[in-house]
Tab-separated table of C-alpha atoms in Angstrom:
chain	number	residue	atom	x	y	z
H	27	MET	CA	-20.013	11.670	22.843
H	28	ARG	CA	-19.878	12.767	26.466
H	29	LYS	CA	-20.885	16.381	27.400
H	30	PRO	CA	-18.084	18.864	27.424
H	31	GLY	CA	-16.069	18.491	30.568
H	32	THR	CA	-16.984	14.898	31.189
H	33	SER	CA	-14.813	13.267	28.530
H	34	ASP	CA	-12.321	10.731	29.778
H	35	LYS	CA	-8.674	11.357	29.564
H	36	GLY	CA	-8.273	9.259	26.483
H	37	ASP	CA	-10.741	11.249	24.432
H	38	LEU	CA	-9.180	14.490	25.654
H	39	ARG	CA	-5.674	13.332	24.828
H	40	ARG	CA	-6.650	12.266	21.348
H	41	LEU	CA	-8.431	15.645	20.749
H	42	ALA	CA	-5.497	17.718	21.958
H	43	GLN	CA	-2.933	15.643	20.172
H	44	ALA	CA	-4.739	15.837	16.920
H	45	ILE	CA	-4.721	19.647	17.135
H	46	VAL	CA	-1.052	19.823	18.066
H	47	ASP	CA	0.027	17.223	15.446
H	48	ARG	CA	-1.722	18.990	12.628
H	49	PRO	CA	0.892	19.414	9.861
H	50	LEU	CA	2.041	22.998	9.721
H	51	LYS	CA	5.050	24.800	8.442
H	52	GLU	CA	7.620	25.734	11.026
H	53	SER	CA	7.092	29.472	10.277
H	54	THR	CA	3.412	29.083	10.965
H	55	ILE	CA	3.949	27.270	14.311
H	56	ALA	CA	6.429	30.038	15.236
H	57	GLU	CA	3.797	32.656	14.301
H	58	TYR	CA	1.165	30.898	16.397
H	59	ALA	CA	3.534	30.804	19.334
H	60	ARG	CA	4.234	34.546	19.118
H	61	VAL	CA	0.440	35.403	18.881
H	62	ALA	CA	-0.423	33.094	21.765
H	63	ALA	CA	2.329	34.768	23.880
H	64	ARG	CA	0.831	38.133	23.205
H	65	MET	CA	-2.718	36.940	24.096
H	66	GLY	CA	-1.672	35.354	27.354
H	67	ASP	CA	-4.852	34.023	29.118
H	68	MET	CA	-7.205	36.180	27.008
H	69	HIS	CA	-9.671	34.448	24.799
H	70	TRP	CA	-8.955	35.023	21.123
H	71	HIS	CA	-12.229	36.763	20.451
H	72	GLU	CA	-11.773	39.191	23.284
H	73	TYR	CA	-8.275	39.823	22.177
H	74	ALA	CA	-9.302	40.472	18.502
H	75	LEU	CA	-11.939	42.965	19.649
H	76	ASN	CA	-9.594	44.768	22.038
H	77	GLN	CA	-6.900	45.044	19.350
H	78	ARG	CA	-9.351	45.739	16.578
H	79	LEU	CA	-7.854	43.120	14.368
H	80	CYS	CA	-8.938	42.690	10.845
H	81	ARG	CA	-10.836	39.412	9.973
H	82	ARG	CA	-7.731	37.696	8.572
H	83	THR	CA	-5.562	38.410	11.705
H	84	ALA	CA	-8.424	37.432	13.933
H	85	VAL	CA	-8.408	33.916	12.217
H	86	VAL	CA	-4.714	33.581	13.000
H	87	ALA	CA	-5.373	34.512	16.653
H	88	ARG	CA	-8.163	31.884	16.816
H	89	TYR	CA	-5.936	29.077	15.525
H	90	ALA	CA	-3.052	30.177	17.725
H	91	TRP	CA	-5.399	30.215	20.793
H	92	ARG	CA	-6.786	26.768	20.040
H	93	ARG	CA	-3.320	25.311	19.544
H	94	ASN	CA	-2.216	26.902	22.830
H	95	ILE	CA	-5.129	25.457	24.750
H	96	ALA	CA	-4.339	22.028	23.311
H	97	HIS	CA	-0.835	22.262	24.577
H	98	ARG	CA	-2.051	23.247	27.961
H	99	LEU	CA	-4.450	20.328	28.108
H	100	LEU	CA	-1.851	17.860	27.234
H	101	SER	CA	0.408	19.234	29.879
H	102	ILE	CA	-2.459	18.987	32.459
H	103	LEU	CA	-3.148	15.410	31.506
H	104	ARG	CA	0.509	14.421	32.048
H	105	GLU	CA	0.336	16.013	35.532
H	106	VAL	CA	-2.893	14.069	36.272
H	107	ASP	CA	-1.159	10.821	35.271
H	108	HIS	CA	1.727	11.423	37.738
H	109	GLU	CA	-0.092	12.982	40.680
H	110	HIS	CA	-1.049	10.705	43.588
H	111	ASP	CA	-2.424	13.332	45.964
H	112	SER	CA	-6.249	13.156	45.647
H	113	ASP	CA	-6.816	16.820	46.341
H	114	LYS	CA	-4.197	17.905	43.767
H	115	ARG	CA	-5.699	15.449	41.257
H	116	ARG	CA	-9.115	16.954	41.894
H	117	SER	CA	-7.822	20.405	41.181
H	118	LEU	CA	-5.940	19.376	38.061
H	119	ARG	CA	-9.141	17.519	36.766
H	120	HIS	CA	-11.068	20.822	37.250
H	121	VAL	CA	-8.608	22.696	35.103
H	122	MET	CA	-8.616	19.844	32.570
H	123	ALA	CA	-12.382	20.162	32.373
H	124	LEU	CA	-12.120	23.960	31.716
H	125	TYR	CA	-9.718	23.471	28.873
H	126	ALA	CA	-11.834	20.649	27.465
H	127	GLN	CA	-14.908	22.998	27.531
H	128	GLN	CA	-13.063	25.624	25.652
H	129	LEU	CA	-11.996	23.167	22.903
H	130	TYR	CA	-15.482	21.678	22.561
H	131	ALA	CA	-17.465	24.910	22.725
H	132	PRO	CA	-18.544	26.545	19.393
H	133	GLN	CA	-16.507	29.635	18.791
H	134	PRO	CA	-18.216	33.041	18.314
H	135	SER	CA	-18.006	34.651	14.906
H	136	TYR	CA	-15.816	37.691	14.647
H	137	GLN	CA	-17.071	41.008	13.066
H	138	LEU	CA	-15.364	44.265	13.691
H	139	ASP	CA	-17.658	47.168	13.875
H	140	VAL	CA	-16.033	49.299	11.131
H	141	SER	CA	-18.549	52.176	11.705
H	142	THR	CA	-16.738	53.017	14.973
H	143	LYS	CA	-13.272	52.409	13.650
H	144	ALA	CA	-11.457	55.739	13.287
H	145	LYS	CA	-9.602	56.174	10.056
H	146	LYS	CA	-5.949	56.185	10.698
H	147	LYS	CA	-4.038	58.769	8.697
H	148	SER	CA	-0.683	57.406	7.396
H	149	LYS	CA	2.313	59.290	8.658
H	150	ARG	CA	3.975	59.012	5.223
H	151	SER	CA	1.240	61.254	3.782
H	152	SER	CA	3.219	64.126	5.466
H	153	LEU	CA	5.771	63.768	2.597
H	154	ASN	CA	3.336	64.702	-0.085
H	155	GLY	CA	4.026	68.031	-1.823
H	156	LEU	CA	7.253	68.740	-0.014
H	157	PRO	CA	10.193	70.386	-1.882
H	158	PRO	CA	13.190	68.139	-2.904
H	159	ASP	CA	15.475	69.817	-0.275
H	160	TRP	CA	13.080	69.950	2.516
H	161	ARG	CA	15.377	68.181	4.901
H	162	VAL	CA	18.186	70.709	4.253
H	163	LEU	CA	15.607	73.462	4.887
H	164	LEU	CA	14.674	71.797	8.158
H	165	LEU	CA	18.288	71.671	9.237
H	166	THR	CA	18.801	75.391	8.554
H	167	LYS	CA	15.950	76.282	10.964
H	168	LEU	CA	17.205	74.172	13.749
H	169	LYS	CA	19.508	75.327	16.474
H	170	SER	CA	23.217	74.256	16.016
H	171	THR	CA	22.929	72.081	19.076
H	172	ASP	CA	20.003	70.043	17.427
H	173	ARG	CA	21.592	69.645	13.998
H	174	LEU	CA	23.696	66.567	14.642
H	175	ALA	CA	20.689	64.648	16.148
H	176	ALA	CA	18.525	65.708	13.256
H	177	ALA	CA	21.163	64.495	10.825
H	178	VAL	CA	21.181	61.037	12.380
H	179	LEU	CA	17.376	60.813	11.915
H	180	ILE	CA	17.727	61.981	8.252
H	181	LEU	CA	20.591	59.707	7.334
H	182	THR	CA	19.460	56.502	8.988
H	183	GLY	CA	15.703	56.673	9.333
H	184	CYS	CA	16.079	55.523	12.916
H	185	ARG	CA	13.355	55.886	15.439
H	186	PRO	CA	13.443	58.759	17.929
H	187	ALA	CA	13.494	56.136	20.749
H	188	GLU	CA	16.727	54.702	19.165
H	189	LEU	CA	18.248	58.202	19.073
H	190	ARG	CA	17.477	58.530	22.720
H	191	LYS	CA	19.531	55.289	23.373
H	192	GLY	CA	22.459	56.866	21.488
H	193	VAL	CA	23.680	56.181	17.943
H	194	ARG	CA	27.417	55.539	17.335
H	195	VAL	CA	28.811	57.168	14.213
H	196	ARG	CA	32.099	56.394	12.718
H	197	ARG	CA	33.807	58.013	9.718
H	198	LEU	CA	35.047	55.693	6.920
H	199	GLY	CA	36.649	57.889	4.378
H	200	ALA	CA	33.907	60.057	2.843
H	201	PHE	CA	31.174	57.819	4.275
H	202	LEU	CA	29.604	57.285	7.680
H	203	GLU	CA	28.981	54.053	9.560
H	204	PHE	CA	26.033	54.198	12.037
H	205	THR	CA	25.496	51.639	14.790
H	206	ILE	CA	21.896	51.666	16.045
H	207	GLN	CA	20.515	49.888	19.142
H	208	GLY	CA	16.994	48.992	18.249
H	209	ALA	CA	13.767	49.947	19.828
H	210	LYS	CA	10.536	47.843	19.639
H	211	VAL	CA	12.680	44.734	20.265
H	212	SER	CA	11.202	41.682	21.992
H	213	ASP	CA	12.829	38.404	22.871
H	214	LEU	CA	9.454	37.009	23.574
H	215	THR	CA	7.869	37.534	20.218
H	216	GLY	CA	11.241	37.803	18.180
H	217	ALA	CA	10.189	41.351	16.971
H	218	GLY	CA	12.735	43.927	15.989
H	219	GLN	CA	16.479	44.043	15.263
H	220	SER	CA	18.452	44.598	18.523
H	221	GLU	CA	21.339	46.012	16.463
H	222	ARG	CA	21.911	47.215	13.025
H	223	VAL	CA	24.949	48.802	11.227
H	224	LEU	CA	24.359	51.170	8.231
H	225	LEU	CA	27.006	52.468	5.845
H	226	ILE	CA	25.655	55.797	4.590
H	227	ASN	CA	26.594	58.223	1.746
H	228	ALA	CA	25.599	61.410	3.625
H	229	ASN	CA	26.518	63.720	0.824
H	230	ALA	CA	23.534	62.324	-1.263
H	231	VAL	CA	21.068	63.833	1.190
H	232	LEU	CA	22.758	66.653	3.102
H	233	GLY	CA	24.535	68.329	0.211
H	234	GLU	CA	28.253	69.145	0.138
H	235	VAL	CA	28.154	71.978	2.553
H	236	ILE	CA	26.375	70.327	5.466
H	237	HIS	CA	28.170	67.119	4.748
H	238	THR	CA	31.572	68.736	5.077
H	239	GLN	CA	30.468	70.344	8.293
H	240	LEU	CA	29.492	66.925	9.730
H	241	LEU	CA	32.774	65.285	8.545
H	242	HIS	CA	34.698	68.246	10.228
H	243	LYS	CA	32.780	67.579	13.457
H	244	LEU	CA	33.593	63.880	13.365
H	245	SER	CA	37.301	64.615	12.621
H	246	SER	CA	37.472	66.817	15.736
H	247	GLU	CA	36.083	63.866	17.795
H	248	GLY	CA	38.598	61.337	16.549
H	249	ASP	CA	36.382	60.157	13.580
H	250	GLU	CA	33.985	58.454	15.970
H	251	MET	CA	31.349	59.668	18.465
H	252	VAL	CA	27.984	58.892	19.991
H	253	ILE	CA	25.086	61.159	19.109
H	254	GLN	CA	22.248	60.959	21.580
H	255	ASP	CA	19.027	62.781	22.364
H	256	THR	CA	19.361	63.343	26.163
H	257	GLY	CA	16.433	65.657	26.533
H	258	GLN	CA	13.206	65.077	28.666
H	259	ASN	CA	9.624	64.650	27.525
H	260	ARG	CA	10.653	64.475	23.851
H	261	ALA	CA	11.788	68.102	23.801
H	262	PHE	CA	14.037	67.571	20.861
H	263	GLU	CA	11.160	66.121	18.764
H	264	LYS	CA	8.981	69.144	19.634
H	265	ARG	CA	11.783	71.577	18.650
H	266	LEU	CA	12.116	69.751	15.358
H	267	SER	CA	8.430	70.043	14.572
H	268	PHE	CA	8.510	73.778	15.426
H	269	ALA	CA	11.546	74.236	13.239
H	270	ALA	CA	9.614	72.548	10.374
H	271	LYS	CA	6.697	74.947	10.795
H	272	ARG	CA	9.113	77.860	10.694
H	273	ALA	CA	10.471	76.444	7.334
H	274	GLY	CA	6.949	76.298	5.984
H	275	LEU	CA	6.818	72.473	6.332
H	276	SER	CA	3.482	71.592	7.783
H	277	ALA	CA	2.703	68.257	9.513
H	278	ILE	CA	6.385	67.238	9.750
H	279	SER	CA	7.605	65.229	12.795
H	280	ALA	CA	10.579	63.208	13.607
H	281	TYR	CA	8.921	60.143	12.205
H	282	SER	CA	8.544	61.923	8.820
H	283	LEU	CA	12.352	61.618	8.524
H	284	ARG	CA	11.984	57.859	8.937
H	285	HIS	CA	9.361	57.651	6.130
H	286	GLN	CA	11.601	59.848	3.795
H	287	PHE	CA	14.595	57.624	4.463
H	288	SER	CA	12.413	54.473	3.501
H	289	ALA	CA	11.177	56.282	0.431
H	290	ASP	CA	14.690	57.232	-0.743
H	291	ILE	CA	16.155	53.689	-0.493
H	292	LYS	CA	13.168	51.799	-1.889
H	293	GLY	CA	13.817	51.084	-5.551
H	294	GLU	CA	17.531	51.585	-4.943
H	295	VAL	CA	18.388	48.491	-2.865
H	296	GLU	CA	16.835	45.176	-2.389
H	297	ALA	CA	13.531	44.984	-0.575
H	298	ASP	CA	15.106	42.924	2.324
H	299	GLN	CA	17.753	45.528	2.823
H	300	VAL	CA	15.002	48.191	3.270
H	301	SER	CA	13.637	46.000	6.145
H	302	LEU	CA	16.903	45.547	7.736
H	303	ALA	CA	17.748	49.247	7.506
H	304	LEU	CA	14.536	50.104	9.108
H	305	GLY	CA	15.116	47.700	12.062
H	306	HIS	CA	12.370	45.251	11.112
H	307	VAL	CA	12.289	41.490	11.338
H	308	SER	CA	9.062	41.053	9.582
H	309	ARG	CA	9.183	41.657	5.805
H	310	LYS	CA	5.518	42.907	5.962
H	311	SER	CA	6.379	46.014	8.035
H	312	ARG	CA	8.260	47.940	5.360
H	313	LYS	CA	5.144	48.422	3.246
H	314	HIS	CA	3.733	50.914	5.892
H	315	TYR	CA	6.679	53.276	5.280
H	316	GLY	CA	7.549	55.819	2.692
H	317	HIS	CA	6.897	54.803	-1.008
H	318	ALA	CA	9.533	54.852	-3.711
H	319	LYS	CA	7.397	57.528	-5.515
H	320	GLN	CA	8.004	59.944	-2.550
H	321	ARG	CA	11.742	59.708	-3.173
H	322	ARG	CA	13.405	63.206	-3.371
H	323	SER	CA	15.502	64.189	-6.345
H	324	GLY	CA	19.170	64.172	-5.614
H	325	ALA	CA	18.681	61.637	-2.845
H	326	GLY	CA	20.318	58.673	-4.678
H	327	GLY	CA	22.726	56.064	-3.275
H	328	ILE	CA	22.220	56.912	0.357
H	329	LEU	CA	22.392	53.218	1.785
H	330	LEU	CA	25.665	51.484	0.696
H	331	SER	CA	25.375	48.517	2.982
H	332	VAL	CA	23.495	47.215	6.066
H	333	LYS	CA	24.049	44.532	8.679
H	334	ALA	CA	21.599	43.316	11.317
H	335	ASP	CA	21.563	40.553	13.971
H	336	ARG	CA	18.243	38.733	13.183
H	337	GLU	CA	17.092	37.107	10.074
H	338	LEU	CA	13.895	38.330	8.310
H	339	ARG	CA	10.710	36.321	8.457
H	340	GLY	CA	7.794	36.175	6.141
H	341	ILE	CA	7.481	35.587	2.336
H	342	ALA	CA	10.303	37.352	0.304
H	343	SER	CA	9.042	39.930	-2.096
H	344	GLY	CA	10.665	42.667	-4.046
H	345	TYR	CA	10.258	45.567	-6.431
H	346	ASP	CA	12.197	46.950	-9.417
H	347	VAL	CA	15.622	48.225	-8.256
H	348	ASP	CA	17.640	50.813	-10.233
H	349	TRP	CA	20.817	48.691	-10.616
H	350	THR	CA	22.306	51.364	-12.930
H	351	LEU	CA	22.208	53.890	-9.904
H	352	GLN	CA	23.485	51.093	-7.560
H	353	HIS	CA	26.423	50.331	-9.805
H	354	ARG	CA	27.392	53.984	-10.131
H	355	ASN	CA	27.228	54.422	-6.378
H	356	LEU	CA	29.343	51.276	-5.828
H	357	MET	CA	32.002	52.612	-8.264
H	358	VAL	CA	32.054	55.953	-6.443
H	359	LEU	CA	32.475	54.053	-3.086
H	360	ILE	CA	35.378	51.844	-4.372
H	361	GLY	CA	36.952	54.748	-6.141
H	362	ASP	CA	36.963	56.900	-2.960
H	363	LEU	CA	38.365	54.029	-0.775
H	364	ASN	CA	41.089	53.202	-3.275
H	365	SER	CA	42.149	56.788	-3.867
H	366	GLY	CA	43.257	57.116	-0.213
H	367	LEU	CA	40.057	58.464	1.539
H	368	CYS	CA	39.805	55.224	3.436
H	369	PRO	CA	41.194	55.642	6.949
H	370	ASN	CA	42.950	52.162	6.570
H	371	PRO	CA	45.194	52.514	3.445
H	372	PRO	CA	45.505	48.666	2.931
H	373	CYS	CA	41.781	48.317	2.478
H	374	ARG	CA	40.404	47.826	-1.030
H	375	GLY	CA	36.636	47.908	-1.833
H	376	LEU	CA	34.123	47.911	0.850
H	377	PRO	CA	34.869	48.320	4.519
H	378	GLU	CA	35.416	45.215	6.519
H	379	GLY	CA	32.226	43.539	7.503
H	380	HIS	CA	30.067	45.258	4.814
H	381	SER	CA	28.707	43.463	1.892
H	382	VAL	CA	27.747	44.596	-1.545
H	383	PRO	CA	24.107	44.416	-2.381
H	384	ARG	CA	23.231	41.403	-4.496
H	385	GLY	CA	22.695	42.081	-8.275
H	386	LEU	CA	25.843	44.290	-8.735
């Protein structure tokens, strides 16, 4: 075999084609493409060290990098075949040799120095030891001008960044429909839901008094309004944390409400609905949010339905769902709609565009 960089075009083409033609699932090929896009021109080993990847994720980065280099080499080989200018051909062959060296060269082993890795404290740990009605306590300590924005975070688990974009709220009888424009959305990697719509039973969390006040406010606005955090430098989030301290709730932030929302709906709806409600595309992401064991008493049947614009990716998995609770909530929903609480009298069952969770 020739030395790296001196192989003829036939050898290089066969090498690169063998890497590209390796039989892989479409989902694996898509994942490699997303990882390669994030790495750009960076070597996989440098990228893994900079991002402090675990060993398993670093292996994925290595295969994604190798496949990307093979694609680049094939592209250069095609350009060489069709280029007649000698100077340009010389330049292309130089690039071809660099790619060949990268493919032939032995790759360094990856070992993250765990001794220097700071232990990351999970934000969901802030939920431990809180009283069942801690969110209602928080609302009572907030200024009246901040309560609507806080209620949106409580009822939808949306990100603070999504609240800054504005969340549209529409009253459907005794229930609320929230339309959320997603944050952490990337067309390049396919991450995040650009829009999701949640149908929420607010009374399950806020209690009858605060829920009635919220419905009254919506009625005064024509049953539909946009609630938005328009402050600067995350002033609202800081006021929320200060209010939590005044209520005796330590370590609570706006993101704690997102974790609590996740905890409340886990075990009550299907696992995939949890992912969609949180605005995720990857099924893996939901495991980092509030656990079902952290669900607060009285917070049952919050999420009635959810719609999102992107399909989930990853291996489907689930957990035990309390279908008795789900069936009870559905009966309440249908009963309210059929008893005349629905703003559109002809409707029967769920509002248009919303689906019943599977298993009912």
